[in-house]
Every structure is written in structure tokens, then in C-alpha cells.
XYZ file of C-alpha atoms in Angstrom:
610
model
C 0.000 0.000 0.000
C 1.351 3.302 -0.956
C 1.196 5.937 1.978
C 1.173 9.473 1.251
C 3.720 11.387 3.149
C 2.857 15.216 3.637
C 5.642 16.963 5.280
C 4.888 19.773 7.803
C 5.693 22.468 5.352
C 3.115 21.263 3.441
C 0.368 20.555 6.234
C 0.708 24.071 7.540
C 0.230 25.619 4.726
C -2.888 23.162 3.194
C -4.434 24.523 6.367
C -3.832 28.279 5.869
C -4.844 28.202 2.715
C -8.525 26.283 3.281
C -8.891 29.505 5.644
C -8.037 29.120 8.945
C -5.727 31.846 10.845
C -2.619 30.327 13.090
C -4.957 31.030 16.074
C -7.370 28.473 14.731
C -5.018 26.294 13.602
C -3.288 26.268 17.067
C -5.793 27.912 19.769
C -3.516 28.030 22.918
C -0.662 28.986 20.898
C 1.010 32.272 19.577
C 0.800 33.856 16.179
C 4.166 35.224 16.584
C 5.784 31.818 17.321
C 3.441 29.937 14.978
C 5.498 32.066 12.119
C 8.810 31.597 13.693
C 8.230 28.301 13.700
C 6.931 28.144 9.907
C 10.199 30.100 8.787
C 12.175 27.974 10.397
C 11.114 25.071 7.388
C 13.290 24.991 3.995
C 10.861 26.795 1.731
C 9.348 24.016 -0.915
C 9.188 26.648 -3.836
C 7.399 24.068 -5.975
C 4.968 23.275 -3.732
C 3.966 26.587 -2.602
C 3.787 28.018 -6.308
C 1.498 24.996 -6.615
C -1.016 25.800 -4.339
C -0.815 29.333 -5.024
C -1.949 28.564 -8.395
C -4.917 26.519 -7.555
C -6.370 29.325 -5.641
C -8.637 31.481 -7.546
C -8.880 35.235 -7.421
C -12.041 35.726 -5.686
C -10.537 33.317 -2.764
C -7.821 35.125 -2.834
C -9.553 38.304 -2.503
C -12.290 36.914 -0.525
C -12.060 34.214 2.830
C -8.724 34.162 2.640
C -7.731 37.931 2.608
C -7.077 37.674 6.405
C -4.863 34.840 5.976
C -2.764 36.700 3.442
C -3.038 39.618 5.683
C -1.682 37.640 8.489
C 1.223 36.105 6.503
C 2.611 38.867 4.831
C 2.407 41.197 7.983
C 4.296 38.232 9.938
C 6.700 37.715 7.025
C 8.039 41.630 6.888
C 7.995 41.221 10.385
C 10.598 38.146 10.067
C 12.191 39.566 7.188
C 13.766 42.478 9.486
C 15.012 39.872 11.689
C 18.733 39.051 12.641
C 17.854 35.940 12.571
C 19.770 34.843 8.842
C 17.947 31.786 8.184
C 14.135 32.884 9.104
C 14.924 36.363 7.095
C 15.830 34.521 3.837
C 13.101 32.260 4.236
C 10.669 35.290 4.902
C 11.790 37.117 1.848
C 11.839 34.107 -0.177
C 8.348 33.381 0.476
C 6.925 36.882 0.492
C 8.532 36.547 -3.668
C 6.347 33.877 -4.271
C 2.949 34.669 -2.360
C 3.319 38.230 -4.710
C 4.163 36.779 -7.634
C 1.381 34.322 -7.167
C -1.138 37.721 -5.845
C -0.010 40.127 -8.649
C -1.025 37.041 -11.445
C -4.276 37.402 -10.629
C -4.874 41.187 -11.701
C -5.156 42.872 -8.184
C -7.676 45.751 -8.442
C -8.507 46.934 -5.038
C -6.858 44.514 -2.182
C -4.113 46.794 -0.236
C -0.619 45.330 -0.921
C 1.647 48.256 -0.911
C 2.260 47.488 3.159
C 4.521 44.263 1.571
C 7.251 46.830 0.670
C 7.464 48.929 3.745
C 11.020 47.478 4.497
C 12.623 47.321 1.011
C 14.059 50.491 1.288
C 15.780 49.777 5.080
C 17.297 46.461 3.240
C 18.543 48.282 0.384
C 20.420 50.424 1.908
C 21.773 49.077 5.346
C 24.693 47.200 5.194
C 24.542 45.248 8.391
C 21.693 43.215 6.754
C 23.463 40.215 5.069
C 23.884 40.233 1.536
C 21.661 37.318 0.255
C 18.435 38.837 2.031
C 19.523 42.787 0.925
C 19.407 40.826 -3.020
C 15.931 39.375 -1.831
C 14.331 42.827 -0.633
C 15.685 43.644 -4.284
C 13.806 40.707 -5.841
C 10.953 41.376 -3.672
C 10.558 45.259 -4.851
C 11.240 43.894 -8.721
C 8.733 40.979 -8.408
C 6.147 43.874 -7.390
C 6.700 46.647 -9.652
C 6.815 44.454 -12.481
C 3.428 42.865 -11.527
C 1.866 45.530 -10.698
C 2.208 47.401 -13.352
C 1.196 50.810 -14.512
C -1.833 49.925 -11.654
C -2.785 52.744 -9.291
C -0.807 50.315 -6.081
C 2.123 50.823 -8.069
C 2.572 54.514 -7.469
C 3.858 54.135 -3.944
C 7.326 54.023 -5.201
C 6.243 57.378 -6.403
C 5.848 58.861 -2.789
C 9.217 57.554 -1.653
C 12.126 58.138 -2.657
C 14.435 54.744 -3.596
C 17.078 56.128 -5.576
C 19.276 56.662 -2.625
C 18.916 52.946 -1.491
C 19.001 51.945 -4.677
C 21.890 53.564 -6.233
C 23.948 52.794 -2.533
C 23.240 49.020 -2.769
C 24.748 48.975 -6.034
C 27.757 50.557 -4.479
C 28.378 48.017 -1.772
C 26.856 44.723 -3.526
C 28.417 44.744 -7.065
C 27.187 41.136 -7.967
C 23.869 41.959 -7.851
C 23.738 45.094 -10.002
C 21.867 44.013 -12.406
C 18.533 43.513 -10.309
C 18.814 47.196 -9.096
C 19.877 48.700 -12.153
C 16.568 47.250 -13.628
C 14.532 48.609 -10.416
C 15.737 51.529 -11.406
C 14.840 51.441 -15.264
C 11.561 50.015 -14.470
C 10.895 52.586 -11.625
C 11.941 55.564 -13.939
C 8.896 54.147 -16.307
C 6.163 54.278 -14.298
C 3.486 56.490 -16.000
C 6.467 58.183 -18.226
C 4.069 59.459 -21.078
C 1.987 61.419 -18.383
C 4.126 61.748 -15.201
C 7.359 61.915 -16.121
C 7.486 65.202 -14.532
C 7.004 63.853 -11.084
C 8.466 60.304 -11.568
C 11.089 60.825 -9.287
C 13.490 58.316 -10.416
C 13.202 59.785 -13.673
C 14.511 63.042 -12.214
C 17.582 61.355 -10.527
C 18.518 59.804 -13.561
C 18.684 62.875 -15.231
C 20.762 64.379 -12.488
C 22.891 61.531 -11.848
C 26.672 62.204 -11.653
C 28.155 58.949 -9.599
C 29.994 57.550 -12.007
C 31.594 54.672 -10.284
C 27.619 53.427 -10.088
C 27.632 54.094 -13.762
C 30.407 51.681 -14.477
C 28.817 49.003 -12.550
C 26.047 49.102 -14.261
C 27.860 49.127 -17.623
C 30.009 46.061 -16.567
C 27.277 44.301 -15.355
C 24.765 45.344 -18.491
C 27.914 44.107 -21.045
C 28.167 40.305 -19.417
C 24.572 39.656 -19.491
C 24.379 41.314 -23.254
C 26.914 39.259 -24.668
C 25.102 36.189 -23.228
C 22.466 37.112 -25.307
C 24.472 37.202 -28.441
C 26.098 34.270 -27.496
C 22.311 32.294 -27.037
C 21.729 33.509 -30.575
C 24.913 32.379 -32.160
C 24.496 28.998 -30.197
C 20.396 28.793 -31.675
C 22.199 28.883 -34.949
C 25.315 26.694 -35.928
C 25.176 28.218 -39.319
C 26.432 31.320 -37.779
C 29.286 31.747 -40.562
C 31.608 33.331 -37.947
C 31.102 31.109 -34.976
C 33.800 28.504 -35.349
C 33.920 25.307 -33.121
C 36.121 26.903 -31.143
C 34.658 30.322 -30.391
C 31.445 27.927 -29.357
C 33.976 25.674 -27.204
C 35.021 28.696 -25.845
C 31.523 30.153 -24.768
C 30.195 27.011 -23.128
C 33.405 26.279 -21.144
C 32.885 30.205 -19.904
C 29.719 29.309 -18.184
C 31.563 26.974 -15.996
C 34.612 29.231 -15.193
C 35.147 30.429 -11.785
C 35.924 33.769 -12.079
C 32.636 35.237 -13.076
C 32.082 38.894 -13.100
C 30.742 39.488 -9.638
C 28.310 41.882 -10.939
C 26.468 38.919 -13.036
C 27.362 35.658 -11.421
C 23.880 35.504 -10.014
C 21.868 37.015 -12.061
C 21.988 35.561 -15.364
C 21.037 32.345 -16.509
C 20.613 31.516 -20.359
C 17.384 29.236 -20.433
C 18.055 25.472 -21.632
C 15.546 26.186 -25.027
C 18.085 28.848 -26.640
C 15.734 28.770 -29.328
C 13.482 31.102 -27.938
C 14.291 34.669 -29.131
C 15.188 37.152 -27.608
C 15.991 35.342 -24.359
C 14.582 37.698 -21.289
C 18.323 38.890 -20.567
C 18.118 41.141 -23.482
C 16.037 43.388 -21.308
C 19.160 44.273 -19.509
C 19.268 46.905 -22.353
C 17.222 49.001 -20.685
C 19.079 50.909 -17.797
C 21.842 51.975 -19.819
C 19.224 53.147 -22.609
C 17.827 55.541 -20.140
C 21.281 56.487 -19.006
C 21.956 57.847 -22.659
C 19.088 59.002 -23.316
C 18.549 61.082 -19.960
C 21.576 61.734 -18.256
C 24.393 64.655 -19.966
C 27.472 62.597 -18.606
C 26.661 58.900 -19.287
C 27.970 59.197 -22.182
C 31.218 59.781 -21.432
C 31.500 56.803 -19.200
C 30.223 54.604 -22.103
C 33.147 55.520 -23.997
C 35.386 55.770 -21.328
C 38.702 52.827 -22.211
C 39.477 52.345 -18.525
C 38.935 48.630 -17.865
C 35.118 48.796 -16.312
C 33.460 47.357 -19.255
C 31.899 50.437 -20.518
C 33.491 50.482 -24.106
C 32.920 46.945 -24.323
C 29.634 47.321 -23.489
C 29.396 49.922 -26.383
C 30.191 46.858 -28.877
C 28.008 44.431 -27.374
C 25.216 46.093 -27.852
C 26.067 47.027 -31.222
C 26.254 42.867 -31.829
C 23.064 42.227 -29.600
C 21.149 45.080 -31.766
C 22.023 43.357 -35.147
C 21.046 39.565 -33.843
C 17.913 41.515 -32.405
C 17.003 43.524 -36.232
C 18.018 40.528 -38.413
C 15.360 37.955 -35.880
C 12.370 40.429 -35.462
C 10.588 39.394 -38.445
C 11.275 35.440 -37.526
C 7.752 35.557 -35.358
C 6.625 39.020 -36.136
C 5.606 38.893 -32.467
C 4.910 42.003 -30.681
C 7.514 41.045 -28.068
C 10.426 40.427 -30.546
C 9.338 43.950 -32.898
C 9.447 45.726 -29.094
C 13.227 44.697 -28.666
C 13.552 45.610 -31.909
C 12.056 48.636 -31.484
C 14.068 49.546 -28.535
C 17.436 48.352 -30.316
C 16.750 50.810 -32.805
C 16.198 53.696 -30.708
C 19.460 53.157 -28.851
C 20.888 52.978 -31.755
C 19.744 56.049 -32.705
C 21.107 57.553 -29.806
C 24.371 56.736 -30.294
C 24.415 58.117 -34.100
C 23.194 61.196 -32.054
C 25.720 61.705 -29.746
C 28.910 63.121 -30.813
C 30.844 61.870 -27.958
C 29.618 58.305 -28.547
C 30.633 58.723 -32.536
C 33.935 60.159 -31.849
C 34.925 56.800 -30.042
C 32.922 54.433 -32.884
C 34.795 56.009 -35.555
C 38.560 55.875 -33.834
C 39.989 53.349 -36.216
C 40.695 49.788 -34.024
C 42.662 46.965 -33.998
C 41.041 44.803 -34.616
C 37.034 44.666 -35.287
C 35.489 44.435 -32.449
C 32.199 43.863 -33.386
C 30.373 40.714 -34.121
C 27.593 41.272 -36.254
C 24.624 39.061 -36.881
C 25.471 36.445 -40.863
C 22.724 34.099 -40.008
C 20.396 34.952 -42.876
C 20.745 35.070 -46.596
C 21.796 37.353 -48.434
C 24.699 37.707 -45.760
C 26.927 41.065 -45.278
C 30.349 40.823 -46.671
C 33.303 39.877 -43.625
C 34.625 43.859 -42.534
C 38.086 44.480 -43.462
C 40.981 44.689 -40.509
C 40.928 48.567 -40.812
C 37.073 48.993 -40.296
C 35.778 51.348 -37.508
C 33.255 50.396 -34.834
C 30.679 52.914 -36.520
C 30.129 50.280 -39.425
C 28.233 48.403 -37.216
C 25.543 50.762 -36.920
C 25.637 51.227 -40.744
C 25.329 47.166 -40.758
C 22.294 47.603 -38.646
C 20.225 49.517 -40.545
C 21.207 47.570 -44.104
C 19.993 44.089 -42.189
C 16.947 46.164 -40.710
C 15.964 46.911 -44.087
C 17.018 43.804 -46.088
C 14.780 41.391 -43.185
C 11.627 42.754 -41.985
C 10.069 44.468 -45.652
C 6.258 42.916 -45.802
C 2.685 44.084 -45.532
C 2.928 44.694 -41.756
C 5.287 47.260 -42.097
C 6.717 48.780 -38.930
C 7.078 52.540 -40.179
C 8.561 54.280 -37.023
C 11.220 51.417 -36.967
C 11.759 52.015 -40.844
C 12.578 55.818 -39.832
C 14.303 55.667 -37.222
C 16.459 53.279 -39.211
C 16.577 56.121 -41.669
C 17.525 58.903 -38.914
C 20.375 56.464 -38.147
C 21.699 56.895 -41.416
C 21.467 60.267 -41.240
C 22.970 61.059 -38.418
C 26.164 58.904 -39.323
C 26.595 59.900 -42.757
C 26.227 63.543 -41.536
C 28.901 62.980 -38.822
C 31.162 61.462 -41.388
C 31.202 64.576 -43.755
C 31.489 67.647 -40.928
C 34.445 65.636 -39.586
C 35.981 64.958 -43.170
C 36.312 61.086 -41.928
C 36.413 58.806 -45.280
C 34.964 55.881 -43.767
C 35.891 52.160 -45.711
C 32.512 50.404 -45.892
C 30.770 48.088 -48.588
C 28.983 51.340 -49.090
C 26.893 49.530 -52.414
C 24.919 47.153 -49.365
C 24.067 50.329 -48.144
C 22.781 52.035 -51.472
C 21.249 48.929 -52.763
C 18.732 48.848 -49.690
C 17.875 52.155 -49.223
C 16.766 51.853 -53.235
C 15.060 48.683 -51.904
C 13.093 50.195 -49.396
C 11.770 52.984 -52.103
C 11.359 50.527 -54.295
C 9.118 48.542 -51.507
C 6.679 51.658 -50.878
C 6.373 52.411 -54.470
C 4.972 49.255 -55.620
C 3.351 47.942 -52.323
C 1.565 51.341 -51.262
C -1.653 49.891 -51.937
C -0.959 46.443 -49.740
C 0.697 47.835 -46.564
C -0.783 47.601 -43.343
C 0.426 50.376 -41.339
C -0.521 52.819 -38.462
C 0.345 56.227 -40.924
C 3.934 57.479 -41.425
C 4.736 56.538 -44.828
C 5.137 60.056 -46.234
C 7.386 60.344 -43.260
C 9.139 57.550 -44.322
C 9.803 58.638 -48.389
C 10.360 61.852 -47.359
C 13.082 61.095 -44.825
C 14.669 58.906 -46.999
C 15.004 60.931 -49.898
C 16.610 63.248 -47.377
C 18.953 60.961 -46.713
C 19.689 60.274 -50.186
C 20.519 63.632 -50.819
C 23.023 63.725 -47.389
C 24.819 60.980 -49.228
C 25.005 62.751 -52.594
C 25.930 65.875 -51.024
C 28.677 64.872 -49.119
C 30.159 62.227 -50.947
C 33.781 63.583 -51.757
C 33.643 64.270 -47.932
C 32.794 61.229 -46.239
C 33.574 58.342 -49.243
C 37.002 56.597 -49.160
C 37.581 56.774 -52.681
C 37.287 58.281 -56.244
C 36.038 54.610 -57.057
C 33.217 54.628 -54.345
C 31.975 57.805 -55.926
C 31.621 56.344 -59.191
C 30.025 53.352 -57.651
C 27.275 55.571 -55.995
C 26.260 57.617 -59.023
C 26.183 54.427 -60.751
C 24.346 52.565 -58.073
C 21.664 55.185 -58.390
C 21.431 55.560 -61.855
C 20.570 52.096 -61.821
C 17.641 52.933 -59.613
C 16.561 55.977 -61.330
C 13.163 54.556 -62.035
C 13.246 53.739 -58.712
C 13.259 57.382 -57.392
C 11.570 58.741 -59.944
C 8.734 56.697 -58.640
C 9.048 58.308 -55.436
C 7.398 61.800 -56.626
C 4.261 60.436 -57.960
C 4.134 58.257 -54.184
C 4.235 62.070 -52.577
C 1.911 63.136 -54.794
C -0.437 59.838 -54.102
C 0.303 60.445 -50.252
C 0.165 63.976 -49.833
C -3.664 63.413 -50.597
C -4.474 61.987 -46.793
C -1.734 63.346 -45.240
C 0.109 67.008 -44.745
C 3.107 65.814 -43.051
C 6.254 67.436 -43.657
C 10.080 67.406 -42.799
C 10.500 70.255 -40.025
C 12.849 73.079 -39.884
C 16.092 73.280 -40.329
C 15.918 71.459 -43.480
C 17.414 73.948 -46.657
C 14.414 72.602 -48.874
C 11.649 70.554 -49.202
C 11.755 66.581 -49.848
C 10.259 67.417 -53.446
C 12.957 69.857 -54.414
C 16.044 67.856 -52.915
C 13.964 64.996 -55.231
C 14.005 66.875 -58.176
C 17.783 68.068 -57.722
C 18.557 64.331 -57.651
C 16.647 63.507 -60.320
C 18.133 66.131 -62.378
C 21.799 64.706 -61.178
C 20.796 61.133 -61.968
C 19.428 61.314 -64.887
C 22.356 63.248 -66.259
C 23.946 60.501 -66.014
C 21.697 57.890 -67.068
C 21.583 59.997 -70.165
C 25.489 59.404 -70.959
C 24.930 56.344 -70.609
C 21.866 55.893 -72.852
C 24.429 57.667 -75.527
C 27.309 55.333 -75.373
C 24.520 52.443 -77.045
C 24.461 49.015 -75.152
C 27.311 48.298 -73.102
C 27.482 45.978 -70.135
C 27.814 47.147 -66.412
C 30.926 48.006 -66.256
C 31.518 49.690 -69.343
C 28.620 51.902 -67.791
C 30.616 52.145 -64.808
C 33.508 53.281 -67.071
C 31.706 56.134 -68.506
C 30.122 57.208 -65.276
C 33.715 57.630 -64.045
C 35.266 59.061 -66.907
C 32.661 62.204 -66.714
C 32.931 62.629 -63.435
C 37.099 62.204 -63.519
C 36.694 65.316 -66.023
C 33.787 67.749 -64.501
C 33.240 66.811 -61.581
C 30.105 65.778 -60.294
C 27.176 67.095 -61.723
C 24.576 69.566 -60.208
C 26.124 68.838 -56.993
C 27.588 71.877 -55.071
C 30.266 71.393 -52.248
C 28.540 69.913 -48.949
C 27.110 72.931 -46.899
C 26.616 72.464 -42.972
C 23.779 69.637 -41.942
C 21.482 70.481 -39.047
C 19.224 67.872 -38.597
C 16.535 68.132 -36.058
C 16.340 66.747 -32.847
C 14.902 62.878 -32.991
C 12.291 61.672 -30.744
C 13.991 58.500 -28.392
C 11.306 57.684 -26.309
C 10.240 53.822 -26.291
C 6.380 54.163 -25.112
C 4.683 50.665 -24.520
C 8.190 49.053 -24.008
C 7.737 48.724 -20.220
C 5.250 45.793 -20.265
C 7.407 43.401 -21.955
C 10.617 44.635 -20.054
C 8.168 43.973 -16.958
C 7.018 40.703 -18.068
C 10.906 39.319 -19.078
C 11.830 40.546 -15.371
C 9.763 38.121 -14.095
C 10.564 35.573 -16.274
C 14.101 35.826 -15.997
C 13.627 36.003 -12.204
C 11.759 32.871 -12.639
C 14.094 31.140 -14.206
C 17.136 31.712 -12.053
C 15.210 31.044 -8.781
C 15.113 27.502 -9.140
């Protein structure tokens, strides 16, 4: 006969949970010691999460709101305690009664009392370290299930950043966790609030830069175990040898991990799902760049902390996150996407951040996503890091063109260009590139709108979208003596768009089309409109095309021949020199980007709990 043993953890807690307060459950006893008693078991995650889950809300919210009342009083209580082993066990179980509360959409039932004594963990450092990282958890596992819900806004009323910003000082290896409390924290009600979001404010105002390399070395570790999970999904990964792949598994079980990640990141066993939650690591440093004056300068700073590598990780992670978005078209994989883009666009923004991506390097040291067809050539030994944001935008382009089109994405991508290419001609920098990858899908994205208009399902923008382009075009034609390594690569872009002259001219008859439903126009400072740097190019263009057309039938690169011959003799054609490019300022904000960040926290927390 098979006897089923229930161990005391479980019998106490089969009898809380059916109702009955530790007074009923032991009459002449003490509620006090009841707990002690309780916390004084190993916590059985498994079976607690268990019977969590077979509770429904309105129990929840309903006869048993007294018990949960009672325990999570008890368990702050216990969770202040000197006593090691019933304070760990507190804070581990207050983690999973909230995760297990939050699940079931809260509306009105009081929880905010849970966190009363985050803060005091946080920041004392006579607590031990393991339950300081659980307080941590504990204020993560809330905010993140809560929400942009109205119980949320207590973090609002006190002030955290202190605490926070201090227990990132004295516990390095557990950065990560409070860098993302911090991120998360900074989010709450941004679009409306952020005003009186006082984290927001702090970040802003931030000028501890020690803090700022710990969360860059701790943000670079866990983002190049993303890259790695991608490279590791795909063993086609032309550049991942068997060695580099050796190499990566083996580092999982070194000893020497980076105290700031050792215990925070944990790449799930199914690598195949993409992104893995780790990728929302990105998100502190993103609102470091885009918020506070100085960050940048510690992101480029060559000192040892990890900043500058974590520059060129995320360049890598970005590209592995572009080239995959379209792989599911899911909204959670077009978010990261979304979000890669925009820091992106950030750093093509900031001229301290481009000064350091175009110093010319060693060796390149960014790895960038040749897992799909058509692949990007292998960069030469003397490129600069700034390629890689070029490479971005051309596998952007070349990977996610279909119905669904994702029109902010697309100009952003654009801006990106921009903003580089712009860079590259005030600071005379001839940049070596595969510059035709470039030119060949920008042409492939006009040629896209012109010819799908009619089957695109988008939210607006797409006038936006030509327009900006065609702007961009004209950057590139502009500046091209000033920015282009060679005679050769001049003669390769003329050509490159006389080959696609049909292409652009199709793009004035699109304005035309679009201008119908929309008025939307590029803002000041632009020199002219999108229609009359369009019919400048055109005129440039087709001057070409027409020498060509005159020569009679000749094959590609007898047309190249000719293109360079007229140029070789006077000079390029309707374009005067390069004046001074002001572009406007770019919108970087990453609205709706919260609730998956939220949702991969506790995920990822999930995951390395066990």
C-alpha cells in the first residue's frame, strides 16, 4: 500500500490556505511563534507556487484575505530579523505569495504594506547580503506585476534612488537587479508623469559615475550572453567557429565570473526562444543615454570597467535583435527591436559616442549578426566600430520588408543613417565600408513603398518615411567627396543610383499619391523641401543615365567606365560642395516598451530562482 507522506511544510500551509488563521489552527498557541516556527522550514518553492496557483482570485480576494493579511504582515515582520535563516526564508516566500497575488490582476486589495522594508534592506549594510538581493527581488517581483496599476505609485511617494543607487555601491554582484529597479521605476506612468516620476529626475541628475560603471560592466556580461544564445540557436552562424562555441560554453563553468552577473543571469536550456529575457538588460543603460548629460562619457570611457565593451556588445546584440524580429513578427520580438533601434539612434546622435565608434581599431570588435541570406560581406581589418551601426540599418531593411510594415522602426532606421553619414562629412572622416549594401537597400526600401503602397498595413507614417529617406539620399550625394574613401566609391554611388533611377523617380508620384491623406512634412532646419532635394537628384541622376543611354548598349561596367570618366573630367554634376547639416532633434522615447521589459523581469527572475 502506498502511503502518502505530507511533510509539515506542506500541512501548515494546506491549512492556511482552506482559511483558517494560526490562532485556529493552534488555539492556545502564539501567532508570533506559529510564524517563527513556519520560517524555520526549507521553503518548498514548488509546492507553494502549486497551491498558489490553484487558488482562484475571488478566494484570494475573498475568505482568505485575512490569511494573506496575516502572513505577509508576519513575514516583513521576520524579514527584518537578525535571525539569517528565518529572514531569507521570509523574503523568499513573500517573492512567491506576490508573484502568485499580482497574477491574478489585483484591483482593489491593499498590498503596498509588503514593501514597507525594502528600502531599510537596500540600503543598510549590516543586513546580510543574500536577504539585501531578496528585498531587491521582492521590490522587482512587485513593480513588475503591478504594473502601470494605481498600487504601483507608492514608489512614487518615496524616494528609492538613494537605497538603490547605494546598494549597487556596496553589492556589485547583484547590479543588475537594481539597475533594472531603477529602469523600471523611472517608467512608471512616463508618457503622463514623467514630470514627477522621481526616479526619472535622478537619472537625469545623476553624476556617480563609479555606479555608472557598474552598471555598464554588469549590463555588457549579461548582453553578450544574449548574443552568445543567438549564435548557439544557430550553428550556421558563418563566424562562430567550433572553437569560439567551445570557448563560450566552457565560460559558463569558469570560476571567475564577473561578480556583478554571477547571479543574475542564466541563459534558459531552449536557446531557441528569441530574444531570451536577458536582453532586457538593455534598458538601464538606454535611459542612461538618453537622460543623463554625462553617461555618455563613461560609455566611452577605455578604462577597464566594461563600458566600451559594453558599447560593442550592444552594437552585436542590436544586429542579432534587427536581423530575428521578423522570424515571429511577435509584438515582443518587434518591441526589442524597437528599442534596439532607438538606442541605436542615440548613439548616431551623440557626438561623444561617434567620436569613439569612428577611432579606427585593432582589430574589429564587433560581431555582427550572418545568419540569414543574403549575408553582409566579412569587414576588413581597418574597419571602424561605426560600421556596425551602418550594418544595422542595411539588415533592418534587407529582413523585416512585408505588408505589416513597422514605419517608425523604418525611420528611425533612416535617422540612423542620417545622423552617421552627416557625422562622417562635418568631420571629413572617409569611412571604408561596402557602401553599395548600403545604397542597394535604401533603393530597396523605395522601391518597396512604391509598388506595395496599396498592400501595406500600417498605423500612418509613410510620407514620413519617403520623405526622410530621400533626405537621406541627398546627405549621401551631397557629401560624398567628404565622407567616401575613394574616387572609385563615388563612381560606384552615381552608378548605383542611376541604376535605380526609375526607382526614385517613382518616389514623386508616391508624394503626390500620399500627400492626398496626409500634410506631413520634414520640419525646420531642413534647406528645402523633400520634393525639391527629389528633383535636384533627379536632375543629377538622370544626367547621367543619359550618358549612358548615348554610349549604345554596353554591359555594367563599361557603364561604370563612362560614369567615371565624366565625373574624372567635370566633376560631379549639379552637386555643389557639402554645406553644414542640421538635422533636427529625434524623438527617443520607447512608449509601450515597459510591459514586456516587466514581463521578461519576471521571467528571468523565474528562471534563475530555481
Amino acid at each position: 500500500m502506498n502511503l502518502l507522506v505530507t511533510t509539515k511544510f506542506d500541512a501548515i500551509y494546506s491549512r492556511l490556505f482552506q482559511g483558517l488563521l494560526p490562532q485556529q489552527i493552534d488555539p492556545k498557541g502564539d501567532t508570533n511563534k506559529f510564524y517563527s516556527d513556519l520560517l524555520e522550514l526549507d521553503v518548498d518553492r514548488t509546492l507553494l507556487e502549486q497551491k498558489l496557483q490553484r487558488l482562484t482570485k475571488e478566494q484570494c480576494y475573498g475568505n482568505l484575505k485575512p490569511v494573506f493579511n496575516s502572513l505577509f504582515s508576519s513575514y516583513i515582520y521576520w524579514a527584518r530579523s537578525t535571525q539569517t535563516t528565518k529572514a531569507i526564508h521570509a523574503l523568499q516566500s513573500l517573492c512567491i505569495l506576490i508573484k502568485s497575488i499580482l497574477s491574478k490582476n489585483p484591483t482593489g486589495w491593499e498590498v503596498i504594506q509588503i514593501l514597507s522594508g525594502v528600502d531599510v534592506h537596500l540600503k543598510d549594510d549590516n543586513i546580510p547580503a543574500m536577504n539585501r538581493h531578496l528585498a531587491a527581488q521582492l521590490a522587482l517581483i512587485f513593480i513588475c506585476g503591478i504594473g502601470q496599476m494605481s498600487p504601483g505609485a507608492y514608489f512614487l511617494r518615496i524616494d528609492m534612488y538613494p537605497s538603490i543607487t547605494h546598494f549597487i555601491s556596496s553589492l556589485e554582484q547583484y547590479t543588475l537587479e537594481a539597475a533594472l529597479l531603477l529602469a523600471i521605476l523611472a517608467n512608471y506612468h512616463r508618457s503622463d508623469a514623467s514630470e514627477l516620476n522621481l526616479y526619472f529626475k535622478h537619472i537625469k541628475a545623476a553624476e556617480d559615475r563609479v555606479v555608472m560603471h557598474k552598471i555598464c560592466r554588469a549590463t555588457a556580461y549579461t548582453l553578450d550572453i544574449c548574443v552568445k544564445a543567438y549564435q548557439e540557436a544557430d550553428m550556421e552562424d558563418s563566424q562562430s567557429t567550433l572553437m569560439s562555441t567551445l570557448g563560450s560554453v566552457f565560460g559558463r563553468f569558469q570560476t571567475h565570473w564577473p561578480p556583478s552577473t554571477k547571479d543574475s543571469v542564466v541563459v534558459p536550456r531552449n536557446s531557441n526562444k528569441q530574444p531570451i529575457e536577458a536582453c532586457v538588460s538593455l534598458l538601464p543603460v538606454y535611459e542612461l543615454l538618453s537622460n543623463n548629460p554625462i553617461f555618455s562619457s563613461v560609455l566611452t570611457t577605455k578604462n577597464g570597467s566594461g563600458s566600451t565593451g559594453l558599447l560593442f556588445t550592444s552594437l552585436s546584440l542590436s544586429s542579432y535583435l534587427l536581423v530575428h524580429a521578423n522570424s515571429t513578427s511577435s509584438p515582443r520580438s518587434l518591441a526589442y527591436a524597437n528599442l534596439s533601434l532607438t538606442w541605436l539612434l542615440l548613439l548616431s546622435t551623440n557626438s561623444q559616442v561617434m567620436e569613439s565608434l569612428t577611432q579606427p581599431a585593432t582589430s574589429y570588435p564587433v560581431h555582427t549578426c550572418r545568419q540569414k541570406q543574403p549575408l553582409l560581406p566579412n569587414p576588413s581589418s581597418d574597419q571602424r566600430p561605426v560600421c556596425a551601426l551602418l550594418d544595422c540599418c542595411v539588415l533592418w531593411i534587407r529582413h523585416n520588408l512585408n505588408k505589416r510594415l513597422e514605419v517608425q522602426s523604418y525611420i528611425h532606421c533612416v535617422w540612423i543613417c542620417q545622423h552617421v553619414i552627416s557625422f562622417l562629412v562635418e568631420a571629413g572622416i572617409r569611412l571604408n565600408y561596402y557602401w553599395k549594401e548600403l545604397w542597394s537597400c535604401i533603393l530597396l526600401l523605395l522601391e518597396f513603398l512604391a509598388n506595395k503602397l496599396d498592400g501595406l498595413y500600417t498605423t500612418g507614417g509613410v510620407e514620413k518615411l519617403v520623405q526622410e529617406t530621400i533626405v537621406l539620399l541627398n546627405i549621401c550625394l551631397s557629401g560624398c567627396s567628404s565622407f567616401l574613401p575613394s574616387p572609385h566609391a563615388i563612381h560606384e554611388l552615381i552608378y548605383e543610383l542611376v541604376h535605380g533611377y526609375e526607382i526614385i523617380q517613382k518616389q514623386a508620384g508616391l508624394l503626390r499619391t500620399l500627400a492626398l491623406s496626409s500634410s506631413v512634412s520634414i520640419p525646420e532646419p531642413q534647406t528645402k523641401a523633400p520634393s525639391q532635394l527629389l528633383t535636384s537628384m533627379l536632375e543629377t541622376v538622370g544626367h547621367y543615365k543619359t550618358k549612358i543611354a548615348l554610349v549604345g548598349k554596353i554591359s555594367a561596367t563599361q557603364a561604370m567606365q563612362t560614369v567615371a570618366r565624366e565625373i574624372d573630367r567635370d566633376g560631379l554634376y549639379g552637386v555643389t560642395e557639402a554645406q553644414h547639416i542640421v538635422l533636427p532633434k529625434r524623438s527617443n522615447e520607447i512608449f509601450g516598451f515597459a510591459r514586456y521589459g516587466s514581463a521578461d523581469i519576471l521571467a528571468w527572475l523565474s528562471s534563475y530562482e530555481r
